[in-house]
PDB file of C-alpha atoms and ligand atoms in Angstrom:
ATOM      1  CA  UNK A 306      76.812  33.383  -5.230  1.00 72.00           C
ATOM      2  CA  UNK A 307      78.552  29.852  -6.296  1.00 87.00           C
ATOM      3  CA  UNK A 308      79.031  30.515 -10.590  1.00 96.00           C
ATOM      4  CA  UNK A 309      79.574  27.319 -12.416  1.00 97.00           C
ATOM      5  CA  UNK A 310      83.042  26.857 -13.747  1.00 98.00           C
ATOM      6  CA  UNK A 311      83.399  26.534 -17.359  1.00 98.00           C
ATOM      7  CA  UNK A 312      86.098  25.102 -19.098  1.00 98.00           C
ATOM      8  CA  UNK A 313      85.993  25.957 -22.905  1.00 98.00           C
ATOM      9  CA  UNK A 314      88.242  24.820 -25.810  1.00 98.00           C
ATOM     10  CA  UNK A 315      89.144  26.734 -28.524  1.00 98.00           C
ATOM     11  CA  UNK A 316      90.031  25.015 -31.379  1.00 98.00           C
ATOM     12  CA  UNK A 317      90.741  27.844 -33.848  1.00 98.00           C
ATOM     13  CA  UNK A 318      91.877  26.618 -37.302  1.00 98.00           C
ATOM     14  CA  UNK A 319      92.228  23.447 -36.487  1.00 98.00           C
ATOM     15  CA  UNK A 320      90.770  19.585 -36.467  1.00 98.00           C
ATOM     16  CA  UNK A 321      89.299  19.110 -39.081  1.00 98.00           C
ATOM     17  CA  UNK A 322      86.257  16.238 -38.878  1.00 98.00           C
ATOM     18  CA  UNK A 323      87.978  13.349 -38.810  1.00 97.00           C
ATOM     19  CA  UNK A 324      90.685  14.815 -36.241  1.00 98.00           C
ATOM     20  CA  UNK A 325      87.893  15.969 -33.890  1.00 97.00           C
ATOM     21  CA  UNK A 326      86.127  12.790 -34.120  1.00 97.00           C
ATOM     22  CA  UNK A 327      89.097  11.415 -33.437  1.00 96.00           C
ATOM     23  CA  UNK A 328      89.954  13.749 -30.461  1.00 97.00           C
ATOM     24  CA  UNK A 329      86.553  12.671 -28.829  1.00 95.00           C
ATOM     25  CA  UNK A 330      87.799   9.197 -29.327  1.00 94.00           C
ATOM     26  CA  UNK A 331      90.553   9.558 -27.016  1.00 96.00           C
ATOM     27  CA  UNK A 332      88.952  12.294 -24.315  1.00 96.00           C
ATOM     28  CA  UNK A 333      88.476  10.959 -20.939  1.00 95.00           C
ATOM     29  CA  UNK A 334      86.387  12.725 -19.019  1.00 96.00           C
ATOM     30  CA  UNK A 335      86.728  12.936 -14.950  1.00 96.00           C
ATOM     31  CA  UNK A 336      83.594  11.789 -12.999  1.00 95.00           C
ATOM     32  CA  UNK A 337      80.993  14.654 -12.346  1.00 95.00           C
ATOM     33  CA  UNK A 338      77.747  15.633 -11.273  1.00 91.00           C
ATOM     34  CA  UNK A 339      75.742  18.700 -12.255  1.00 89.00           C
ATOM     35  CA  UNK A 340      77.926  21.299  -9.870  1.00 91.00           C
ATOM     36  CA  UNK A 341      80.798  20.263 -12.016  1.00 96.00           C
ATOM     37  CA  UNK A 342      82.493  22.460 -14.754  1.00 98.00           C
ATOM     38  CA  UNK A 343      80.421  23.217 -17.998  1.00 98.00           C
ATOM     39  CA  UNK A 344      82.511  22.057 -21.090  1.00 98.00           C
ATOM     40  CA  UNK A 345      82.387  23.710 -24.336  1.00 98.00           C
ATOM     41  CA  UNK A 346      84.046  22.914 -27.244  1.00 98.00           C
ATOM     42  CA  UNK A 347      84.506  25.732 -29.972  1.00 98.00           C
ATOM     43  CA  UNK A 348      85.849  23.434 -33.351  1.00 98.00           C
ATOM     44  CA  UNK A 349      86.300  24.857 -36.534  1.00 98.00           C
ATOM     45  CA  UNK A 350      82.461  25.499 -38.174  1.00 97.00           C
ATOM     46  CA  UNK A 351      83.185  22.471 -40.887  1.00 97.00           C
ATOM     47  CA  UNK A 352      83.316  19.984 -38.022  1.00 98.00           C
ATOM     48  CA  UNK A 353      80.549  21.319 -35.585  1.00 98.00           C
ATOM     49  CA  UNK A 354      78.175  18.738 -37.316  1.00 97.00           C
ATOM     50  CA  UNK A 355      80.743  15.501 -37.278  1.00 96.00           C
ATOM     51  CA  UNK A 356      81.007  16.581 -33.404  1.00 97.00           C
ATOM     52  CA  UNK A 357      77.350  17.304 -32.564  1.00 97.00           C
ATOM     53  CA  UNK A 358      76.257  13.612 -34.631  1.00 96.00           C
ATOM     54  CA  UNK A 359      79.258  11.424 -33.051  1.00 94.00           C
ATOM     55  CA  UNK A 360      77.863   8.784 -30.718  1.00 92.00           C
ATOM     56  CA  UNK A 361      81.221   9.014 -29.077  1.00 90.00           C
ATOM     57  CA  UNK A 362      80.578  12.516 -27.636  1.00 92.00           C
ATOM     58  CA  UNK A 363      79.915  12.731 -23.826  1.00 92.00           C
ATOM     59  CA  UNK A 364      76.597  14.252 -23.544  1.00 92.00           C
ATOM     60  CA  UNK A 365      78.627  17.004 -21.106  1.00 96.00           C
ATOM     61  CA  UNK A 366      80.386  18.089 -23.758  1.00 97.00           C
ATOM     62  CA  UNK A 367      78.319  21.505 -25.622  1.00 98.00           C
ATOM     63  CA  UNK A 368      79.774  22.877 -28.672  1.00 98.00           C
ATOM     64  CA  UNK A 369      80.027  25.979 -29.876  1.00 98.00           C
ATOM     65  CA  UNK A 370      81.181  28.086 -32.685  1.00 98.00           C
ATOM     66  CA  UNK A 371      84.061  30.418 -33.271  1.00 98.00           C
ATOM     67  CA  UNK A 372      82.803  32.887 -35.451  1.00 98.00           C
ATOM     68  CA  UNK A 373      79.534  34.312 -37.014  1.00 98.00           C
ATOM     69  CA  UNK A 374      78.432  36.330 -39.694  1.00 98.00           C
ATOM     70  CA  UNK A 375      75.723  39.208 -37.982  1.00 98.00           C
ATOM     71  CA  UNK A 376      73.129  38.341 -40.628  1.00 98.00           C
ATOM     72  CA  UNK A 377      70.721  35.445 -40.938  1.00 97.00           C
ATOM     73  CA  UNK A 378      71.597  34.721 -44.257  1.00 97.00           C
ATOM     74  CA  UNK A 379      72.324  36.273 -47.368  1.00 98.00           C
ATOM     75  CA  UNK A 380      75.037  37.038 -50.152  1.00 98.00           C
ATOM     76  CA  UNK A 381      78.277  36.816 -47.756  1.00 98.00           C
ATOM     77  CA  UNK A 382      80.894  34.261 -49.617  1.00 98.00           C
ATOM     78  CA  UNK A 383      82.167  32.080 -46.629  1.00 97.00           C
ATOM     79  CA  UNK A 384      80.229  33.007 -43.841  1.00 98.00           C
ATOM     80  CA  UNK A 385      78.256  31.304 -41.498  1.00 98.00           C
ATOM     81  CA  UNK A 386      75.557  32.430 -39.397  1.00 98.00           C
ATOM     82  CA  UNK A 387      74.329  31.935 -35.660  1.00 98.00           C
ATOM     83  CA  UNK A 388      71.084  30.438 -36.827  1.00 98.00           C
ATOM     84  CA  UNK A 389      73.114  28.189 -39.229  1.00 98.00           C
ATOM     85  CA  UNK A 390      75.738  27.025 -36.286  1.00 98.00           C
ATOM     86  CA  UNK A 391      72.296  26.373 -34.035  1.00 98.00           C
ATOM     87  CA  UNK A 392      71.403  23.901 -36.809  1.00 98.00           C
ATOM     88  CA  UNK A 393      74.669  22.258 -37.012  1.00 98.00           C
ATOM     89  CA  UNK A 394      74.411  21.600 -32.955  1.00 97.00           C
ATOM     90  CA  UNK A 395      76.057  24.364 -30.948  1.00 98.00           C
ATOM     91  CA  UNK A 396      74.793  26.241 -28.478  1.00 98.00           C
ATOM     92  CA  UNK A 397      77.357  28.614 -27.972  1.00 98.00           C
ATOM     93  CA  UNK A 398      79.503  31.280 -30.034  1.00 98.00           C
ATOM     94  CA  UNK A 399      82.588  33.382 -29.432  1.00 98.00           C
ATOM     95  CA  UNK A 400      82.308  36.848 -30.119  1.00 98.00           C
ATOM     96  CA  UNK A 401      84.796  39.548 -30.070  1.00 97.00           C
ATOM     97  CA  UNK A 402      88.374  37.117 -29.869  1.00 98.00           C
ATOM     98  CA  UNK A 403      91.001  39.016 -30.389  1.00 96.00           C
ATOM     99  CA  UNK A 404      91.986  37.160 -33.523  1.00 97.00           C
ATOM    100  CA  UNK A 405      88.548  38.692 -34.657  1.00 97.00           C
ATOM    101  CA  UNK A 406      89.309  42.333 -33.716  1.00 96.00           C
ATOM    102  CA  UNK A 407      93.265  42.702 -34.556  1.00 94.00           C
ATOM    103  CA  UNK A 408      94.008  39.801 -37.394  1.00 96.00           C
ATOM    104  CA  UNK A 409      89.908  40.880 -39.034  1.00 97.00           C
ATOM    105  CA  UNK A 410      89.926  44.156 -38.136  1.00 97.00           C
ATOM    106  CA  UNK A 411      86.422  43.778 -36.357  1.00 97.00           C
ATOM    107  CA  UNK A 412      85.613  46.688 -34.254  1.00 97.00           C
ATOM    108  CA  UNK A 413      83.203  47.554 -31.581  1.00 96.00           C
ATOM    109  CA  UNK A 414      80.218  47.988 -34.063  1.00 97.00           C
ATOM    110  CA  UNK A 415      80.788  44.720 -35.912  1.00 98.00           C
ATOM    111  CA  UNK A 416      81.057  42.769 -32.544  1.00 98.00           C
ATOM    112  CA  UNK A 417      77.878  44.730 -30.808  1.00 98.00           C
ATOM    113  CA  UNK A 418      76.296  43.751 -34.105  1.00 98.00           C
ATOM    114  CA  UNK A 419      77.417  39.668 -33.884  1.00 98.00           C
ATOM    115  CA  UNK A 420      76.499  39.847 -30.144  1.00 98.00           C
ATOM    116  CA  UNK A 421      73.507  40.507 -30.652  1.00 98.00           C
ATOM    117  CA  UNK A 422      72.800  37.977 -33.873  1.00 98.00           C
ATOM    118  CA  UNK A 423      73.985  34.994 -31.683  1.00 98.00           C
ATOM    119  CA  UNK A 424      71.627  35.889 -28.660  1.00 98.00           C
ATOM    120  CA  UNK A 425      68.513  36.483 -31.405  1.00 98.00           C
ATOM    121  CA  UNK A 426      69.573  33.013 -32.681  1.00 98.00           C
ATOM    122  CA  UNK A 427      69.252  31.232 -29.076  1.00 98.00           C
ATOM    123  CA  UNK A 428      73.329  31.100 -28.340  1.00 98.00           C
ATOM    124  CA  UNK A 429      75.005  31.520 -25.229  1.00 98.00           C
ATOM    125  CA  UNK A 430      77.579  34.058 -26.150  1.00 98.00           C
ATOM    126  CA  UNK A 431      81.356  34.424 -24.768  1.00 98.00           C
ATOM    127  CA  UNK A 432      82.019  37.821 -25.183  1.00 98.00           C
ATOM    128  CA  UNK A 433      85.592  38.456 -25.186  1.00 98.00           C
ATOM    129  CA  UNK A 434      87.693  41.127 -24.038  1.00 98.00           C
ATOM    130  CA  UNK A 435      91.090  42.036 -23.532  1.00 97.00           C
ATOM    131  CA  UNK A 436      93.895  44.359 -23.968  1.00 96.00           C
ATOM    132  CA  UNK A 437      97.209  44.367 -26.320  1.00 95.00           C
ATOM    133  CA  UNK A 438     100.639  45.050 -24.582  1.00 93.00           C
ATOM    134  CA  UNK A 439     100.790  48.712 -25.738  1.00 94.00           C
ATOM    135  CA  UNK A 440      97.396  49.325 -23.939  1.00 96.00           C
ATOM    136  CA  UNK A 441      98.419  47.792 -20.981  1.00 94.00           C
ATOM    137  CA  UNK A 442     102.074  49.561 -20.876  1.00 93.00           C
ATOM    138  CA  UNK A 443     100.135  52.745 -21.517  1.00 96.00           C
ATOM    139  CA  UNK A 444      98.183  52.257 -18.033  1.00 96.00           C
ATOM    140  CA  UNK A 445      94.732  51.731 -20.231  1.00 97.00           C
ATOM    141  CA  UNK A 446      94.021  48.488 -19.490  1.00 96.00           C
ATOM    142  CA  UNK A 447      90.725  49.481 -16.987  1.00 96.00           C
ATOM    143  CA  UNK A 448      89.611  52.047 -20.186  1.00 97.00           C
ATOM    144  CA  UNK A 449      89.931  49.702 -22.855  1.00 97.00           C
ATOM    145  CA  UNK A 450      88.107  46.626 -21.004  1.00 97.00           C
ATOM    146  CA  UNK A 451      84.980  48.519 -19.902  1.00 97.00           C
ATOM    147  CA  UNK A 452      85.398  50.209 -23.731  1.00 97.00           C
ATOM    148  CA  UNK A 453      84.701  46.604 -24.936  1.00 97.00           C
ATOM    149  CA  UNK A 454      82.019  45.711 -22.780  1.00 97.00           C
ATOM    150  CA  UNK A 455      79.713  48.472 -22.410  1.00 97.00           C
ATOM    151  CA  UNK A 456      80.221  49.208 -26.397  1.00 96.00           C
ATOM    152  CA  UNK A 457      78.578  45.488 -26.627  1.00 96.00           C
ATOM    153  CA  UNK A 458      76.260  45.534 -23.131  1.00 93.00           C
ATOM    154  CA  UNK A 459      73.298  46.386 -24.772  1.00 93.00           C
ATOM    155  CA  UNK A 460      73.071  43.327 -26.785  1.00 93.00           C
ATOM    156  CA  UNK A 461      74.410  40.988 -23.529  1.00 94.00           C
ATOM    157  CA  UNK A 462      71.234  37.984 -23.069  1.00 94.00           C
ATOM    158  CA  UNK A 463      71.162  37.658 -19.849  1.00 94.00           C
ATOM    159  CA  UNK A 464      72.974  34.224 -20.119  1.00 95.00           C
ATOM    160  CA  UNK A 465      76.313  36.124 -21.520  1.00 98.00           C
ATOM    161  CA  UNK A 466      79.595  34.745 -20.548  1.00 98.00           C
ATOM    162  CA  UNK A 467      83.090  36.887 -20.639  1.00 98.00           C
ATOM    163  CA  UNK A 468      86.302  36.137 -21.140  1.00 98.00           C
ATOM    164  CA  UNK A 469      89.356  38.462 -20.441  1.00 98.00           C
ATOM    165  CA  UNK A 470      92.157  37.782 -22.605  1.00 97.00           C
ATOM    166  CA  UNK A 471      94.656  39.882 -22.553  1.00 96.00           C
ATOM    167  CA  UNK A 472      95.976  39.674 -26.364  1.00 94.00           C
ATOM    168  CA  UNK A 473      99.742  39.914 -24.984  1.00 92.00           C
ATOM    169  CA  UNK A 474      98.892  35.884 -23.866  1.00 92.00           C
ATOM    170  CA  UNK A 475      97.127  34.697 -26.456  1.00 89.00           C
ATOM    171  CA  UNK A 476      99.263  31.814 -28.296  1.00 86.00           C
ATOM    172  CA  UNK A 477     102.546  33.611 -27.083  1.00 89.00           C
ATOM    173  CA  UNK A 478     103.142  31.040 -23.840  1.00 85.00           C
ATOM    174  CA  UNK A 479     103.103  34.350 -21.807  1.00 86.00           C
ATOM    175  CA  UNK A 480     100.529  33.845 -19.055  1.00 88.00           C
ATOM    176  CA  UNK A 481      98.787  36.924 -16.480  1.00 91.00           C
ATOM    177  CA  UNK A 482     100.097  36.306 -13.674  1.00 95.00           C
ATOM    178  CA  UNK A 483      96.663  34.947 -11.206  1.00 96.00           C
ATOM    179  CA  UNK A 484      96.937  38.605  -9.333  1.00 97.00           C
ATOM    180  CA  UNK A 485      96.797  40.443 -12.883  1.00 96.00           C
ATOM    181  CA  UNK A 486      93.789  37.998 -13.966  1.00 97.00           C
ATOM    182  CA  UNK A 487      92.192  38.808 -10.437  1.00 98.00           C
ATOM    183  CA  UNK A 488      92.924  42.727 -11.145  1.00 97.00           C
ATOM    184  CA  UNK A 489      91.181  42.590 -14.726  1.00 97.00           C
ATOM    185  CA  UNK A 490      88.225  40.219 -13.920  1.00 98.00           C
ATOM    186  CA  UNK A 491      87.701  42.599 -11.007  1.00 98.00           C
ATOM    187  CA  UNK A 492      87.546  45.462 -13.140  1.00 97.00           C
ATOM    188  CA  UNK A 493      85.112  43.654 -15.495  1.00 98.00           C
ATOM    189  CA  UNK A 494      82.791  42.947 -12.826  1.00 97.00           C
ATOM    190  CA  UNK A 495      82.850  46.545 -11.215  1.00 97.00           C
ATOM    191  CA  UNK A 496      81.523  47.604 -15.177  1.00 97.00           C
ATOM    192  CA  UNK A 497      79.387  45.015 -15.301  1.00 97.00           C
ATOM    193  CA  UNK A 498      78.184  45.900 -12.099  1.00 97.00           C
ATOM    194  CA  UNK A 499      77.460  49.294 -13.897  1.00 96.00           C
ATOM    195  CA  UNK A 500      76.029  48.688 -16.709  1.00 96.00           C
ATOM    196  CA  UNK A 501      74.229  45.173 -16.232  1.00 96.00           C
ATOM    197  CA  UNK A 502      73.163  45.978 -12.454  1.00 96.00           C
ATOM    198  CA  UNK A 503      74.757  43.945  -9.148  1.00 96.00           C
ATOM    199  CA  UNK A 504      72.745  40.975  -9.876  1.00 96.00           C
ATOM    200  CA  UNK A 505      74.465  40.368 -13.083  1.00 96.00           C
ATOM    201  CA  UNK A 506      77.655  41.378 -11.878  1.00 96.00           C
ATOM    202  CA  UNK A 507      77.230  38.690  -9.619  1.00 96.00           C
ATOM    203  CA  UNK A 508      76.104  36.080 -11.635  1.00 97.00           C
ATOM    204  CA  UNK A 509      77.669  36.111 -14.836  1.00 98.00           C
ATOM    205  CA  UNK A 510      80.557  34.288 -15.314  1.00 98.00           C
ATOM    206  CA  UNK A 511      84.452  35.374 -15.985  1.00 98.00           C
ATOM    207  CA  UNK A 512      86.512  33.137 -18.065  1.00 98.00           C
ATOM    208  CA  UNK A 513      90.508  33.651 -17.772  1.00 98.00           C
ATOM    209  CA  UNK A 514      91.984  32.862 -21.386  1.00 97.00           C
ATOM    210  CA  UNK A 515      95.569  33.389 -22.576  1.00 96.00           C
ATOM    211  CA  UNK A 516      98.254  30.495 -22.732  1.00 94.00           C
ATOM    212  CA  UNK A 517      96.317  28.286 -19.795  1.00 97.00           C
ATOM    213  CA  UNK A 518      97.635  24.799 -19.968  1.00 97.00           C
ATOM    214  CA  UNK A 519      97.993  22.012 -17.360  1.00 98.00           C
ATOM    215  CA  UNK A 520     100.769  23.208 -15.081  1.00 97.00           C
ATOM    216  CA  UNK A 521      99.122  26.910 -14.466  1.00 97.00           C
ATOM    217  CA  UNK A 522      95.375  25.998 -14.666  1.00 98.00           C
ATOM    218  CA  UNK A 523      95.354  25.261 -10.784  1.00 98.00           C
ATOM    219  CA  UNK A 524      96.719  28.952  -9.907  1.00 98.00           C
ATOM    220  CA  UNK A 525      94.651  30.808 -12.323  1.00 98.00           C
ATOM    221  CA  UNK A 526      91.546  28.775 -11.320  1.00 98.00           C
ATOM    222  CA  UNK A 527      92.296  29.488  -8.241  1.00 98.00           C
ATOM    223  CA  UNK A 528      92.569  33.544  -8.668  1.00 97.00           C
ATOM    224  CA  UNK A 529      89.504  35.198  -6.723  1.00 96.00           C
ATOM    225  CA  UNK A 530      86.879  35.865  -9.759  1.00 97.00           C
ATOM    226  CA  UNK A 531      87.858  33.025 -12.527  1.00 98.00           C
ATOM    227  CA  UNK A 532      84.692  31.217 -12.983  1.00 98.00           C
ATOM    228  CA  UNK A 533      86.239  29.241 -15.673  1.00 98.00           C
ATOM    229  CA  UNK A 534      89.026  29.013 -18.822  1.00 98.00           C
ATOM    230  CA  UNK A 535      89.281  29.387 -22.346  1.00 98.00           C
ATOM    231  CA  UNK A 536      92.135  27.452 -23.986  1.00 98.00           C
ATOM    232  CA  UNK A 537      93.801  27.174 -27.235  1.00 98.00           C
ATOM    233  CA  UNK A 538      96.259  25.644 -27.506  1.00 97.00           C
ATOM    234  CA  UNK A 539      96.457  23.339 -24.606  1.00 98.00           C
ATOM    235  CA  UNK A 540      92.449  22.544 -25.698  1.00 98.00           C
ATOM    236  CA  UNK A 541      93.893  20.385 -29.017  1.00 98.00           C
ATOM    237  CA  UNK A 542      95.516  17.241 -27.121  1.00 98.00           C
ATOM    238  CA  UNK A 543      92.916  15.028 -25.808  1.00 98.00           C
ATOM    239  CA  UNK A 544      94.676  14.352 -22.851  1.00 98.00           C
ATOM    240  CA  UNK A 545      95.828  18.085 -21.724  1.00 98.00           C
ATOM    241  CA  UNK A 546      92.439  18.961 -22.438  1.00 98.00           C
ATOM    242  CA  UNK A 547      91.020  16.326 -19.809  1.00 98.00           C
ATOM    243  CA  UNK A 548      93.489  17.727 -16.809  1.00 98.00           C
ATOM    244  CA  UNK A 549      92.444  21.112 -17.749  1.00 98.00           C
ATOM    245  CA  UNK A 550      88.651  20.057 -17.222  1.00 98.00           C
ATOM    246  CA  UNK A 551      89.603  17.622 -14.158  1.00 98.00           C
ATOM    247  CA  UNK A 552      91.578  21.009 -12.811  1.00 98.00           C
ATOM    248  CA  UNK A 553      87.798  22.592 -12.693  1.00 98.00           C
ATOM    249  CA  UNK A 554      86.269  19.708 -11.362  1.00 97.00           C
TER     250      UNK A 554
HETATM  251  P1  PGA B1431      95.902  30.141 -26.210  1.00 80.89           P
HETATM  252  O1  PGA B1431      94.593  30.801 -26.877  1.00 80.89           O
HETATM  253  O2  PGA B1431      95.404  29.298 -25.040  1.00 80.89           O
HETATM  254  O3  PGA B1431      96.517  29.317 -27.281  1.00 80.89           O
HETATM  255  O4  PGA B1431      96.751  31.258 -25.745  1.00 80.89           O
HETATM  256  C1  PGA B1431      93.520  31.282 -26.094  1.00 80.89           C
HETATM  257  C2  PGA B1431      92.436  31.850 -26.975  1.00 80.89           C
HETATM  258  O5  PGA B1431      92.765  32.455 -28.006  1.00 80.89           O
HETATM  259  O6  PGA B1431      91.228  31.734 -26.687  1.00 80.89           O
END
């Protein structure tokens, strides 16, 4: 089955309305038709509107958001919800980063839990997934992964996206090598394959996310099973952020 590369930006704490208006300002887009890569944009939830209202946003951009609180609404000081993010104009959320789990402290329950609040809302989740250093060194890394997933499986709309990040690569300029992305999005499908059934193991897409920039994209793109990236870092320059989506192209 042919799965639709995505290329996805995540902002994190950073841009700020003006900036990302301005960062739309500068993005050039490569020429594409509808079997090109699907670009998401994850900003930080203050400028989700200033993005989804800009006239200068290329209608094959989609935004998303970060982070959501697992209730509708209610008494929760600084949260946000799925519903409320919908409003605002995205139509996709990231749940279970691993800034969520280690610097929050969000475990399986809480991430189940916001998995399923973004797919009630009518969001196309990115579950994420991924293993620290001391997991991997300890030979867990197949345990923990399929740990994540299946803990979360029963809330998975059947438009779910993944993304294995391996925490050791996250913001640290360490990279999987494309065999150890291969390896792990492997594994992911085989539990997905499991738990989901073979059609869905088939069909839902893998995103590889952990210090992807420019000068790597091609070889990780290129690993058998990566439908797709998520960036940081390299996803806040306008311009590194238009090779990474030309890469997918
Ligand atoms: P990075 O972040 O590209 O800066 O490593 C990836 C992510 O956290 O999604």
């Amino acid at each position: 089955m042919l799965r639709r590369r995505v290329v996805a930006g995540n902002w994190k704490m950073h841009l700020g309305p003006t900036e990302a208006r301005a960062f739309l300002e500068a993005l050039r887009l490569p020429e594409f038709g509808d079997d090109g890569p699907e670009v998401i944009v994850f900003p930080a939830s203050v400028s989700l509107l200033a993005l989804a209202e800009s006239p200068r946003r290329d209608d094959r951009i989609q935004l998303g958001v970060q982070n959501v609180h697992f209730e509708v609404s209610g008494a929760f000081t600084g949260e946000v919800s799925a519903v409320m993010a919908k409003d605002a104009g995205a139509s996709h959320a990231l749940v279970g980063h691993s800034e969520r789990r280690h610097v929050f402290g969000e475990d399986d329950d809480v991430t189940r839990a916001k998995l399923g609040a973004v797919a009630a809302a009518g969001l196309t989740p990115i579950l994420c997934v991924g293993e620290t250093l001391e997991e991997r060194r300890e030979g867990r890394l197949g345990e923990v992964l399929a740990r994540q997933l299946v803990s979360a499986a029963g809330e998975a709309p059947e438009d779910i996206l993944l993304a294995y990040e391996p925490v050791w690569a996250i913001g640290t300029g360490e990279t999987a090598s494309p065999e150890d992305a291969a390896d792990a999005h492997a594994l992911l499908r085989r539990t997905l394959a499991e738990t989901l059934g073979s059609e869905a193991a088939e069909r839902i897409r893998i995103l590889y996310g952990g210090s992807v920039k420019p000068t790597n994209v091609d070889d990780l793109l290129a690993a058998p099973g990566v439908d797709g990236v998520l960036v940081g870092g390299a996803s806040l320059d306008p311009h590194s952020f238009g090779r990474l989506v030309a890469a997918a192209v």
